[in-house]
Amino acid sequence: MATPIASLYLISVGALAMSAFHAGLLARNSSYERACWTFAVICLTFAGFQYANVLQLLAPGLAQAISAHKWANFFSLLLVPQIWYLVAALDKRKLAFRLAYGVACISALLVVDNLVSPFGYRFAALASDAPVQLAWGEPAFLLSGTTTPAYAVNRLLTVGAAVFGVVFCVRARRQRARFSNRLVWVSMALITVTTALGGATDTGLLRLPYVSGFGFLFLAASYLLLVRRETTQRLTEKIRISAALQREVESHRLSSRRFEHALTNDALTRLPNRAGALEKLRAMFLWSESSLTRMGVLLLDLDRLAIINGTRGHEAGNQVLVEVAQRLRAHCGRRRLVARLGSARFVVGIAGHKTWAGIEREVEGVLAAIKPPITIEGTELNMTFSAGVALYPDHALSAEDLLASAGLALHEARDAGPGNLRIFHPTLQQSLSERIGLENELNEALENGQFFLHYQPQVCAVTERVLGVEALIRWQHPALGVIMPDKFIPLAEESGAIAAIGSWVIDSACQQLADWRAMGFDDFRVAVNLSAQQLLLSDLDETVQQALERAGLRGEDLELEITESVLMQDPQRSIERLESLRSLGVRLSIDDFGTGYSSLGYLKMLPVHSFKLDRSFVRDIGQSEKDLEICATAVGLARNLGLEIVAEGVEDSVQAAQLRRLGCDLLQGYYFARPLAGYAVRAYLLDRNEMTIVGAA
Ligand code: C2E
Ligand code: MG
Ligand code: MG
């Protein structure tokens, strides 16, 4: 039968069980994990104590009341070392734990005593053997009597636990720890009072059931409240820190991805760079190996990017590069390797072909895709590419070697002039080392006076009188002998030495003409070849003017030859440069005419005086109808434009006769004279021309 007091006890059992559960949950996130678990156990023990109290209060007879009382004793004996341990767990000091273990040993002895003693460990003899009336009239089985020494020991331990707890709370308060809360003090006071009341009941002073369980319930509620608050704070902090960490990790990952991307990619074109290309090439190698197919790399070098940078600015140069990159990407698709290796150099990987023919077709496709003119700031630029190809496994067995081999082929292509393609062959290795050697020596060659000029006469097609000479540079190399311009002019262009060498040529040619003039050879001019880079040099006008002034010549005594392909790259800019040169009075001529595919509309606009028909057309003029036709068309074109036409590379009388018949104005070639040293020109002139001034030496 549940009386009001029993119901209250049962409710407290539930509340204590709940508290135990709660403390267990908090233990996982609290910094006082051990204390929380201990607290959970204490709650359960108190629940047991309360339940045993209910059984004792409602016991039908003395025997049942004593049995329940022993259970209540058992739980209360367990509680003492647990409380000691709890305080030690909060205190976290070794000594506190040792004390708790000592108390546990004593309590264990008391538990045994409680079991064997007839009335439990508390009483030596009982004062009454029947239920009593509580203050409010409710009957309950309360036990009291003569207490034992064991009881006194347990009291001592209980008081000790209380003192220990107070000491801990005082210290915690000094350290401003979280457990110095007022609630804890109230709970401690409540437990002390309720425990003291229990003592009064035991000795028969009071007729009151044990209420220390309720006192503890208050502590349980306060403790859980505090730990919960602390845990919530910790959790919030944890979430904040983990969110911040997450952000940090994410930004780190992002920046390391960006860094990796920058390491393997080109910022301007967004294509892979050299490192990226090598990575992909290695993967392609593995695939080619396993599929027993050939692969190749096509290296492309945008010819004369420096000219665009110099004449239109780097921004325009960058636009050209980006456009080329886009065309390559669009043509090759995402799966093919397309990368930018250096300033004007691109690489395309070609794989999956059993035969060379397949690779060749792809190379042709790529070249066709990048060939169309590029429009920059409203101007059409005709870009050409030098190209080198190397194959796996034919030319190299590693990604690095394959690129290097294609690089050698590219060098050879560049030497052959803009727009050429070469395929790797083993002898290239040797020519490269020669080339590097030459490039190093080139810079000193001018200082050491190793350059000299030869002059090739240009004669009137009708009278065969010498009307001009073309200055052609040679390099007297100390070890290799005479080196021809085709071998070193491209190197000088690449290394930048061309500016100084070009100025020297203009100056020397003007000086030589002045010397001939002084000797009495009049009425002929000197022609000088300009390289692509020279044309864009801003101080070219000045160089020319100074050379003329120094030699005491007029503008019309000097002719500047510019190859057609150079002019075609940036037609608009070329016209501007030519006009500025023309204003100095010098004659301008288009060299190697017919090889640059200039449109008629463009040719009309060029402010030049003459065309020099390329010697490749002249060579076969006797045998090939087509070449004869080309020469005739060129001559007709020059006539229509009111320009002079010079045929170069005339090697025999048949060619000379044909060209004369077609209407060429001047003829130049081995048939008339090979390029000659300055003194030999004088002899040649003496031989062919009547001297205008008799006093010549
Ligand atoms: P280019 O201006 O077209 O010069 C004509 C080239 O044809 C010269 O070769 C000349 O020796 C050669 N040649 C002349 N007549 C005949 C012939 O009847 N048959 C054959 N097979 N060849 C003939 P070279 O001297 O080796 O010059 C080659 C190129 O080097 C020149 O072609 C010119 O573009 C360039 N070059 C020469 N000197 C200079 C220079 O001072 N500055 C620059 N930038 N380039 C130069
Ligand atoms: Mg020339
Ligand atoms: Mg020529």
XYZ file of C-alpha atoms and ligand atoms in Angstrom:
745
model
C 0.000 0.000 0.000
C 1.574 3.242 -1.131
C 1.449 5.927 1.551
C 2.226 9.598 0.720
C 5.761 9.302 2.108
C 6.343 6.075 0.183
C 5.078 7.749 -3.011
C 7.513 10.605 -2.444
C 10.353 8.109 -2.055
C 9.319 6.284 -5.226
C 9.220 9.560 -7.153
C 12.741 10.335 -5.889
C 13.867 6.864 -7.083
C 12.650 7.769 -10.597
C 14.261 11.198 -10.456
C 17.578 9.720 -9.295
C 17.509 7.087 -12.031
C 16.863 9.859 -14.580
C 19.752 11.871 -13.106
C 22.034 8.853 -13.468
C 21.040 8.542 -17.114
C 21.578 12.248 -17.665
C 24.989 12.247 -15.976
C 26.008 9.313 -18.194
C 25.016 11.266 -21.306
C 26.943 14.358 -20.201
C 30.026 12.294 -19.374
C 30.870 11.938 -23.075
C 31.262 15.664 -23.666
C 32.441 16.870 -20.293
C 36.013 17.602 -19.300
C 35.077 15.843 -15.994
C 34.171 12.550 -17.602
C 35.250 10.378 -14.660
C 33.344 12.602 -12.207
C 30.197 12.370 -14.323
C 30.283 8.585 -14.429
C 30.903 8.450 -10.681
C 28.004 10.803 -10.191
C 25.777 8.557 -12.287
C 26.713 5.590 -10.093
C 26.033 7.665 -6.945
C 22.591 8.550 -8.298
C 21.804 4.881 -8.881
C 23.083 3.965 -5.426
C 20.896 6.675 -3.877
C 17.975 5.351 -5.897
C 18.669 1.928 -4.394
C 18.872 3.518 -0.941
C 15.554 5.299 -1.401
C 13.876 2.133 -2.646
C 15.194 0.151 0.312
C 13.770 2.916 2.541
C 10.329 2.472 0.935
C 10.490 -1.259 1.629
C 11.477 -0.574 5.246
C 8.790 2.075 5.815
C 6.072 -0.196 4.448
C 7.416 -3.427 5.973
C 4.627 -5.636 7.444
C 6.827 -6.982 10.229
C 10.142 -6.489 12.022
C 12.013 -9.159 10.105
C 11.114 -7.527 6.751
C 11.887 -4.074 8.170
C 15.383 -5.235 9.293
C 16.037 -6.920 5.959
C 15.069 -3.693 4.094
C 17.088 -1.680 6.619
C 20.156 -3.797 5.856
C 19.677 -3.006 2.156
C 19.389 0.689 2.949
C 22.589 0.327 4.984
C 24.274 -1.475 2.158
C 23.544 1.371 -0.268
C 24.461 4.085 2.213
C 27.779 2.296 2.907
C 28.502 2.222 -0.807
C 27.742 5.921 -1.038
C 30.501 7.071 1.308
C 33.522 5.896 -0.759
C 31.692 6.966 -3.918
C 31.381 10.529 -2.640
C 35.048 10.512 -1.695
C 35.873 9.270 -5.184
C 33.609 11.895 -6.771
C 35.415 14.722 -4.999
C 38.760 13.156 -5.977
C 37.607 12.955 -9.605
C 36.721 16.664 -9.521
C 39.922 17.537 -7.711
C 41.992 15.357 -10.034
C 44.826 14.968 -7.556
C 46.570 11.683 -6.756
C 46.294 12.070 -2.981
C 42.525 12.548 -3.222
C 42.232 9.275 -5.156
C 44.384 7.451 -2.602
C 42.127 8.684 0.226
C 39.053 7.543 -1.707
C 40.539 4.037 -2.174
C 41.345 3.904 1.570
C 37.767 4.854 2.451
C 36.513 2.210 -0.001
C 38.463 -0.489 1.855
C 36.961 0.551 5.210
C 33.488 0.699 3.712
C 33.952 -2.814 2.304
C 34.602 -4.059 5.878
C 31.515 -2.208 7.063
C 29.443 -3.838 4.318
C 30.563 -7.260 5.545
C 29.740 -6.205 9.117
C 26.316 -5.000 7.944
C 25.689 -8.422 6.411
C 26.634 -10.510 9.439
C 25.216 -8.332 12.242
C 21.607 -9.228 13.211
C 20.283 -5.618 12.882
C 22.784 -4.333 10.349
C 25.950 -2.392 11.062
C 24.197 0.551 12.750
C 22.490 -0.995 15.743
C 23.779 -3.242 18.504
C 20.198 -3.372 19.893
C 16.842 -1.979 18.689
C 14.755 0.440 20.742
C 11.345 -0.629 19.349
C 9.996 -3.460 17.210
C 6.771 -1.927 15.798
C 5.808 0.732 13.210
C 5.588 4.264 14.559
C 3.305 7.185 13.839
C 5.049 9.940 11.863
C 4.521 13.577 12.827
C 1.653 13.914 10.327
C 0.050 10.649 11.537
C 1.226 8.309 8.859
C 2.429 4.825 10.104
C 5.971 3.831 9.113
C 8.540 1.244 10.145
C 11.415 3.287 11.569
C 14.322 1.659 13.391
C 16.383 3.170 16.193
C 18.483 1.858 19.003
C 21.970 1.566 20.465
C 24.543 2.413 17.768
C 27.717 0.399 17.106
C 31.394 1.517 16.729
C 31.069 0.624 13.031
C 28.290 3.198 12.880
C 30.613 5.793 14.424
C 33.315 4.917 11.894
C 30.910 5.375 9.019
C 29.747 8.707 10.480
C 33.365 9.767 10.638
C 33.896 8.838 7.030
C 30.708 10.695 6.080
C 31.806 13.834 7.919
C 35.230 13.412 6.306
C 33.602 13.292 2.880
C 31.668 16.471 3.719
C 34.849 18.261 4.870
C 36.736 17.026 1.833
C 33.914 18.336 -0.378
C 33.905 21.718 1.365
C 37.680 22.039 1.041
C 37.424 21.269 -2.652
C 34.629 23.813 -3.135
C 36.578 26.500 -1.283
C 39.654 25.875 -3.442
C 37.560 25.769 -6.596
C 35.976 29.069 -5.616
C 39.436 30.635 -5.165
C 40.413 29.467 -8.571
C 37.132 30.816 -9.922
C 36.252 27.400 -11.223
C 32.794 26.592 -12.459
C 31.906 24.427 -9.412
C 32.057 27.345 -7.005
C 28.391 28.041 -7.705
C 25.983 28.967 -4.893
C 23.751 25.987 -5.733
C 26.554 23.651 -4.735
C 26.831 25.296 -1.309
C 23.112 25.042 -0.703
C 23.173 21.380 -1.719
C 26.096 20.660 0.544
C 24.287 22.307 3.448
C 21.117 20.330 2.667
C 23.010 17.031 2.590
C 24.728 17.847 5.865
C 21.402 18.699 7.509
C 19.590 15.648 6.127
C 22.454 13.366 7.134
C 22.403 14.866 10.646
C 18.638 14.255 10.747
C 19.314 10.621 9.852
C 21.680 10.460 12.838
C 18.911 11.839 15.097
C 16.484 9.194 13.811
C 19.001 6.423 14.476
C 19.363 7.412 18.111
C 15.561 7.795 18.489
C 15.660 11.563 18.956
C 13.441 12.100 15.928
C 10.714 10.067 14.345
C 11.653 10.795 10.738
C 12.570 8.535 7.834
C 16.012 9.004 6.275
C 15.791 12.157 4.107
C 19.413 12.374 2.958
C 18.276 10.934 -0.421
C 16.143 14.046 -0.949
C 19.043 16.275 0.089
C 21.164 14.513 -2.482
C 18.449 14.878 -5.121
C 18.847 18.637 -4.787
C 22.605 18.272 -5.263
C 22.008 15.986 -8.258
C 19.781 18.590 -9.894
C 22.283 21.423 -9.203
C 25.255 19.342 -10.285
C 23.624 18.292 -13.525
C 22.568 21.863 -14.181
C 26.149 23.087 -13.764
C 27.753 20.313 -15.739
C 25.172 20.747 -18.438
C 25.901 24.461 -18.658
C 29.588 23.766 -18.823
C 29.069 21.051 -21.410
C 26.853 23.258 -23.557
C 29.518 25.955 -23.466
C 32.129 23.407 -24.388
C 29.951 22.040 -27.168
C 29.308 25.517 -28.586
C 33.015 26.221 -28.390
C 33.739 22.866 -29.993
C 31.305 23.592 -32.840
C 32.796 27.070 -33.291
C 36.336 25.702 -33.327
C 35.478 22.830 -35.628
C 33.674 25.235 -38.010
C 36.706 27.532 -37.965
C 38.973 24.542 -38.483
C 36.786 23.339 -41.316
C 37.036 26.781 -42.933
C 40.781 26.783 -42.411
C 41.163 23.304 -43.926
C 38.943 24.295 -46.836
C 40.897 27.465 -47.582
C 44.141 25.547 -47.215
C 42.885 22.906 -49.614
C 41.785 25.615 -52.042
C 45.067 27.467 -51.928
C 47.076 24.271 -52.235
C 44.904 23.311 -55.226
C 45.558 26.771 -56.705
C 49.246 26.393 -55.996
C 49.334 22.977 -57.630
C 47.412 24.356 -60.593
C 49.869 27.227 -60.916
C 52.739 24.784 -60.778
C 51.442 22.806 -63.717
C 49.503 25.416 -65.669
C 50.185 28.529 -67.637
C 48.421 31.562 -66.184
C 47.888 33.355 -69.512
C 46.464 30.621 -71.719
C 45.273 28.291 -68.928
C 46.943 25.448 -70.752
C 49.263 23.098 -68.876
C 52.830 24.395 -68.673
C 56.028 22.408 -69.122
C 55.591 20.483 -65.854
C 51.931 19.761 -66.690
C 52.877 18.690 -70.215
C 55.531 16.269 -68.967
C 53.040 14.757 -66.542
C 50.522 14.137 -69.325
C 53.187 12.927 -71.729
C 54.266 10.295 -69.219
C 50.680 9.042 -68.992
C 50.502 8.983 -72.805
C 53.723 6.970 -72.872
C 52.245 4.279 -70.652
C 49.167 4.112 -72.805
C 51.167 3.904 -76.032
C 53.318 1.183 -74.542
C 50.352 -0.925 -73.509
C 48.405 -0.353 -76.733
C 51.498 -0.880 -78.934
C 50.836 2.338 -80.806
C 53.063 5.214 -81.785
C 52.862 8.633 -80.295
C 54.380 11.898 -81.325
C 54.806 15.422 -80.086
C 54.394 18.420 -82.292
C 56.275 21.475 -81.037
C 55.053 24.760 -82.416
C 56.856 28.059 -82.206
C 54.989 31.187 -83.111
C 57.400 32.945 -85.480
C 58.370 36.454 -84.558
C 56.201 36.981 -81.539
C 58.843 39.533 -80.569
C 57.805 41.634 -83.575
C 54.215 41.793 -82.408
C 55.315 42.559 -78.853
C 57.636 45.260 -80.142
C 55.268 46.895 -82.592
C 51.857 46.424 -81.000
C 52.730 45.958 -77.370
C 52.756 42.931 -75.102
C 49.003 43.025 -74.664
C 48.547 42.290 -78.376
C 51.209 39.580 -78.173
C 49.301 38.002 -75.282
C 46.058 38.128 -77.243
C 47.720 36.278 -80.103
C 48.987 33.610 -77.708
C 45.565 33.199 -76.120
C 43.931 32.917 -79.548
C 46.446 30.281 -80.633
C 45.844 28.367 -77.393
C 42.085 28.471 -77.971
C 42.410 27.264 -81.537
C 44.629 24.407 -80.502
C 42.235 23.460 -77.708
C 39.220 23.671 -79.981
C 40.869 21.557 -82.652
C 42.438 18.944 -80.389
C 39.620 18.654 -77.851
C 39.959 18.076 -74.115
C 41.549 14.651 -74.347
C 44.597 15.562 -76.425
C 47.619 17.099 -74.757
C 47.880 20.779 -75.599
C 50.327 22.804 -73.515
C 52.330 26.009 -73.584
C 55.981 25.396 -72.868
C 57.462 28.831 -73.068
C 56.959 32.305 -74.435
C 55.832 31.395 -77.968
C 56.107 27.633 -77.778
C 53.232 25.172 -77.722
C 53.168 21.405 -77.691
C 50.522 19.025 -78.988
C 50.575 15.343 -78.102
C 49.425 12.909 -80.751
C 48.748 9.312 -79.759
C 46.955 6.164 -80.797
C 48.338 5.714 -84.311
C 49.863 2.550 -85.668
C 51.505 4.281 -88.620
C 53.411 7.464 -89.329
C 50.776 8.422 -91.899
C 48.160 8.761 -89.149
C 50.382 11.084 -87.132
C 51.225 13.064 -90.247
C 47.533 13.615 -90.970
C 46.980 14.896 -87.453
C 49.962 17.233 -87.650
C 48.584 18.652 -90.885
C 45.188 19.107 -89.235
C 46.700 21.047 -86.307
C 48.734 23.292 -88.619
C 45.653 24.022 -90.736
C 43.649 24.897 -87.611
C 46.079 27.592 -86.479
C 46.861 28.984 -89.909
C 44.013 31.487 -90.469
C 44.910 35.141 -89.805
C 44.380 36.416 -86.268
C 42.524 39.697 -85.838
C 43.925 41.887 -83.077
C 42.545 45.383 -82.501
C 40.884 45.307 -85.897
C 44.058 44.290 -87.733
C 44.587 40.953 -89.409
C 47.893 39.340 -88.498
C 49.224 36.472 -90.592
C 51.119 34.334 -88.182
C 53.411 31.522 -89.202
C 54.644 28.689 -87.028
C 57.881 26.791 -87.065
C 57.204 23.194 -86.169
C 59.231 20.211 -84.973
C 58.004 16.647 -84.645
C 59.479 13.701 -82.748
C 58.050 10.215 -82.359
C 57.939 7.511 -79.739
C 59.470 4.914 -79.893
C 61.382 5.951 -83.021
C 63.222 9.004 -81.637
C 63.035 8.872 -77.862
C 61.982 6.557 -75.049
C 61.040 9.050 -72.350
C 58.788 12.098 -72.151
C 61.721 14.446 -71.514
C 63.766 13.023 -74.393
C 60.806 13.194 -76.739
C 60.324 16.886 -76.002
C 64.052 17.515 -76.379
C 64.101 15.703 -79.745
C 61.118 17.683 -80.991
C 62.960 20.807 -79.775
C 65.944 19.954 -81.981
C 63.675 19.417 -84.979
C 62.070 22.770 -84.211
C 65.465 24.491 -84.156
C 66.188 23.109 -87.582
C 62.795 24.260 -88.813
C 63.453 27.763 -87.512
C 66.807 27.888 -89.267
C 65.037 27.095 -92.513
C 62.926 30.222 -92.059
C 59.453 30.996 -90.773
C 56.636 28.535 -91.374
C 58.796 25.420 -91.768
C 58.302 21.967 -90.310
C 61.030 19.435 -89.571
C 60.990 15.903 -88.238
C 63.677 14.764 -85.831
C 66.707 12.899 -87.192
C 69.713 11.772 -85.161
C 72.249 14.134 -86.791
C 70.331 17.047 -85.254
C 71.966 16.322 -81.939
C 75.326 17.314 -83.323
C 74.086 20.384 -85.172
C 72.504 21.622 -81.963
C 75.767 21.614 -80.056
C 77.399 23.469 -82.961
C 74.582 25.935 -82.909
C 74.879 26.603 -79.197
C 78.594 27.144 -79.638
C 77.970 29.622 -82.443
C 75.347 31.507 -80.480
C 77.858 32.113 -77.676
C 80.569 33.282 -80.049
C 78.297 35.521 -82.079
C 78.308 38.286 -79.491
C 82.057 38.638 -79.564
C 82.394 38.274 -83.328
C 81.442 41.901 -83.979
C 83.891 43.264 -81.426
C 86.627 41.050 -82.835
C 85.975 42.265 -86.375
C 85.110 38.806 -87.658
C 82.285 39.971 -89.940
C 82.889 41.158 -93.462
C 80.717 41.994 -96.428
C 80.613 40.625 -99.930
C 78.845 42.517 -102.664
C 76.931 40.958 -105.509
C 76.409 43.175 -108.532
C 72.963 43.817 -109.976
C 73.090 44.613 -113.670
C 70.703 46.341 -116.010
C 68.835 43.638 -117.954
C 69.254 45.553 -121.240
C 72.695 47.178 -121.074
C 74.257 44.866 -118.427
C 75.695 47.948 -116.766
C 76.106 47.587 -112.998
C 73.367 49.635 -111.363
C 73.777 48.356 -107.840
C 75.342 45.853 -105.497
C 73.751 43.802 -102.737
C 75.746 43.651 -99.517
C 75.839 40.101 -98.091
C 77.365 39.438 -94.724
C 79.863 36.674 -93.929
C 81.463 35.571 -90.690
C 85.152 34.743 -90.647
C 85.092 32.216 -87.805
C 88.583 31.569 -86.345
C 88.093 27.794 -86.278
C 85.240 27.011 -88.678
C 86.235 29.296 -91.527
C 83.720 31.432 -93.399
C 80.134 30.979 -92.151
C 77.251 32.015 -94.431
C 74.425 34.263 -93.204
C 71.761 31.549 -93.428
C 73.569 29.795 -90.562
C 73.996 32.683 -88.150
C 71.413 35.398 -88.950
C 68.567 33.348 -87.338
C 70.793 32.870 -84.260
C 71.557 36.573 -84.149
C 67.829 37.286 -84.369
C 67.121 34.939 -81.482
C 69.886 36.265 -79.255
C 69.160 39.907 -80.056
C 72.641 40.444 -81.496
C 71.039 41.308 -84.840
C 70.517 44.949 -83.846
C 74.236 45.669 -83.525
C 75.202 43.454 -86.459
C 72.527 45.068 -88.685
C 73.733 48.579 -87.852
C 77.278 47.522 -88.624
C 76.175 46.189 -92.049
C 74.356 49.423 -92.941
C 77.289 51.516 -91.813
C 79.942 49.413 -93.556
C 77.965 49.170 -96.817
C 77.483 52.959 -96.904
C 81.154 53.502 -96.152
C 82.171 51.080 -98.906
C 79.929 52.845 -101.412
C 81.444 56.166 -100.390
C 84.914 54.680 -100.978
C 83.911 53.477 -104.456
C 82.444 56.871 -105.160
C 85.682 58.443 -104.097
C 87.395 56.197 -106.602
C 85.140 57.532 -109.293
C 82.594 54.738 -109.625
C 79.354 56.593 -109.783
C 75.756 55.868 -110.616
C 75.154 52.726 -108.644
C 73.711 52.055 -105.258
C 74.146 49.554 -102.473
C 71.391 47.264 -101.171
C 71.335 46.013 -97.596
C 69.177 43.201 -96.202
C 67.070 43.966 -93.154
C 66.073 41.235 -90.742
C 62.600 41.011 -89.269
C 63.688 42.367 -85.918
C 65.643 45.227 -87.407
C 62.544 46.507 -89.123
C 60.778 46.971 -85.824
C 63.656 48.638 -84.032
C 62.559 52.163 -83.333
C 66.050 53.579 -83.863
C 66.410 52.057 -87.357
C 65.572 55.402 -88.999
C 68.278 57.065 -86.957
C 70.833 54.342 -87.737
C 70.164 54.710 -91.472
C 70.298 58.481 -91.388
C 73.548 58.564 -89.434
C 75.163 55.986 -91.750
C 74.185 58.075 -94.790
C 75.461 61.264 -93.205
C 78.747 59.721 -92.139
C 79.363 58.399 -95.644
C 78.110 61.584 -97.266
C 75.482 59.703 -99.281
C 71.948 60.566 -100.337
C 68.963 58.450 -99.393
C 68.548 57.085 -102.908
C 72.078 55.603 -102.783
C 70.890 53.042 -100.261
C 68.309 50.327 -100.832
C 66.828 48.309 -97.984
C 65.622 44.787 -98.751
C 62.902 43.304 -96.586
C 61.624 39.770 -97.150
C 57.993 39.453 -98.109
C 57.085 37.036 -95.308
C 58.281 39.517 -92.665
C 56.036 42.248 -94.058
C 53.055 39.941 -94.277
C 52.995 39.170 -90.562
C 51.695 42.512 -89.542
C 50.864 44.313 -92.794
C 49.526 47.504 -91.261
C 52.489 48.016 -88.985
C 54.914 47.128 -91.816
C 53.415 49.808 -94.018
C 53.906 52.387 -91.251
C 57.555 51.388 -90.772
C 58.251 51.377 -94.499
C 56.691 54.809 -94.907
C 58.873 56.214 -92.179
C 61.983 54.728 -93.837
C 60.880 55.980 -97.209
C 60.641 59.486 -95.845
C 64.424 59.341 -95.388
C 64.677 59.038 -99.160
C 66.031 55.477 -99.157
C 64.829 52.935 -101.696
C 62.840 49.979 -100.466
C 62.629 46.577 -102.031
C 60.660 43.384 -101.338
C 63.084 40.486 -101.181
C 62.235 36.868 -102.092
C 59.110 38.112 -103.804
C 56.573 35.375 -104.559
C 57.209 33.352 -101.397
C 55.024 35.318 -99.027
C 51.641 34.920 -100.719
C 50.875 38.631 -100.483
C 47.494 39.693 -101.725
C 47.369 42.079 -104.625
C 45.450 44.614 -102.556
C 48.180 44.593 -99.950
C 51.033 44.809 -102.453
C 49.457 47.913 -103.925
C 49.661 49.656 -100.595
C 53.332 48.909 -99.906
C 55.435 52.072 -100.304
C 58.299 50.256 -102.081
C 60.328 50.825 -105.233
C 61.065 47.321 -106.387
C 60.376 43.616 -106.133
C 63.099 40.997 -106.096
C 61.783 37.879 -107.754
C 62.808 34.891 -105.632
C 65.489 32.719 -107.113
C 63.393 29.566 -106.726
C 61.204 30.804 -109.639
C 64.182 31.918 -111.691
C 65.954 28.568 -111.273
C 63.467 26.526 -113.307
C 62.283 29.225 -115.631
C 63.809 27.377 -118.613
C 62.216 24.024 -117.771
C 58.972 24.753 -115.983
C 56.086 26.420 -117.779
C 54.562 27.154 -114.413
C 57.617 29.030 -113.135
C 57.818 30.972 -116.367
C 54.196 31.920 -115.915
C 54.798 32.987 -112.309
C 57.743 35.142 -113.370
C 55.649 36.697 -116.144
C 52.809 37.435 -113.708
C 55.212 38.977 -111.194
C 56.794 41.150 -113.842
C 53.340 42.192 -115.091
C 52.280 43.004 -111.540
C 55.362 45.134 -110.922
C 54.771 46.919 -114.192
C 51.164 47.643 -113.280
C 52.224 49.023 -109.928
C 54.948 51.100 -111.570
C 57.690 49.233 -109.711
C 61.091 48.020 -110.748
C 61.643 44.250 -110.838
C 64.902 42.515 -110.047
C 65.477 38.827 -110.800
C 67.903 37.099 -108.420
C 69.718 33.790 -108.824
C 70.339 34.114 -112.563
C 72.819 31.357 -113.295
C 72.970 31.076 -117.058
C 72.421 32.933 -120.295
C 69.123 31.161 -121.038
C 67.593 32.410 -117.802
C 69.017 35.877 -118.417
C 67.499 35.946 -121.918
C 64.112 34.727 -120.719
C 63.995 37.296 -117.911
C 65.066 40.046 -120.233
C 62.318 39.038 -122.621
C 59.762 39.069 -119.794
C 60.755 42.638 -119.017
C 62.826 42.396 -115.812
C 64.719 45.589 -115.107
C 67.711 44.221 -113.218
C 69.383 40.838 -113.081
C 71.510 39.412 -110.272
C 73.201 36.036 -110.082
C 76.255 33.893 -110.519
C 75.965 34.307 -114.266
C 77.040 37.914 -113.905
C 79.050 37.726 -110.704
C 79.266 35.841 -107.446
C 79.209 37.927 -104.265
C 82.606 39.643 -104.293
C 84.917 41.257 -101.775
C 85.076 45.076 -101.902
C 88.341 45.224 -103.819
C 87.094 42.574 -106.270
C 84.025 44.693 -106.999
C 86.320 47.516 -108.015
C 88.122 45.218 -110.453
C 84.779 43.931 -111.720
C 83.497 47.459 -112.236
C 86.665 48.505 -113.973
C 86.239 45.540 -116.215
C 82.595 46.155 -117.174
C 81.827 49.834 -116.806
C 83.155 52.933 -118.393
C 84.412 55.054 -115.583
C 82.700 58.357 -115.234
C 85.687 59.956 -113.568
C 88.997 59.312 -115.265
C 90.998 60.016 -112.156
C 90.034 56.753 -110.509
C 92.914 54.776 -109.022
P 69.054 37.180 -100.195
O 68.941 38.556 -99.700
O 67.962 36.643 -101.019
O 70.445 37.094 -100.943
C 70.660 36.381 -102.070
C 71.308 35.096 -101.756
O 71.365 34.348 -102.953
C 72.759 35.260 -101.329
O 73.084 34.212 -100.461
C 73.511 35.049 -102.595
O 74.851 34.583 -102.427
C 72.671 33.991 -103.262
N 72.791 34.032 -104.740
C 73.007 35.092 -105.521
N 73.042 34.713 -106.803
C 72.840 33.385 -106.838
C 72.770 32.419 -107.883
O 72.908 32.726 -109.054
N 72.523 31.141 -107.553
C 72.369 30.773 -106.230
N 72.130 29.491 -105.958
N 72.431 31.655 -105.206
C 72.666 32.954 -105.510
P 73.797 34.452 -99.130
O 74.851 35.465 -99.254
O 74.105 33.131 -98.539
O 72.654 35.143 -98.278
C 71.561 34.409 -97.878
C 70.536 35.266 -97.201
O 71.038 35.765 -95.995
C 70.182 36.496 -97.991
O 69.231 36.190 -98.969
C 69.639 37.411 -96.964
O 68.299 37.127 -96.744
C 70.445 37.007 -95.759
N 71.473 38.015 -95.521
C 72.650 38.201 -96.143
N 73.301 39.260 -95.644
C 72.506 39.785 -94.697
C 72.618 40.888 -93.805
O 73.593 41.685 -93.833
N 71.614 41.134 -92.975
C 70.514 40.317 -92.967
N 69.569 40.584 -92.125
N 70.369 39.263 -93.768
C 71.369 39.005 -94.622
Mg 68.485 40.208 -100.316
Mg 66.462 37.032 -101.973
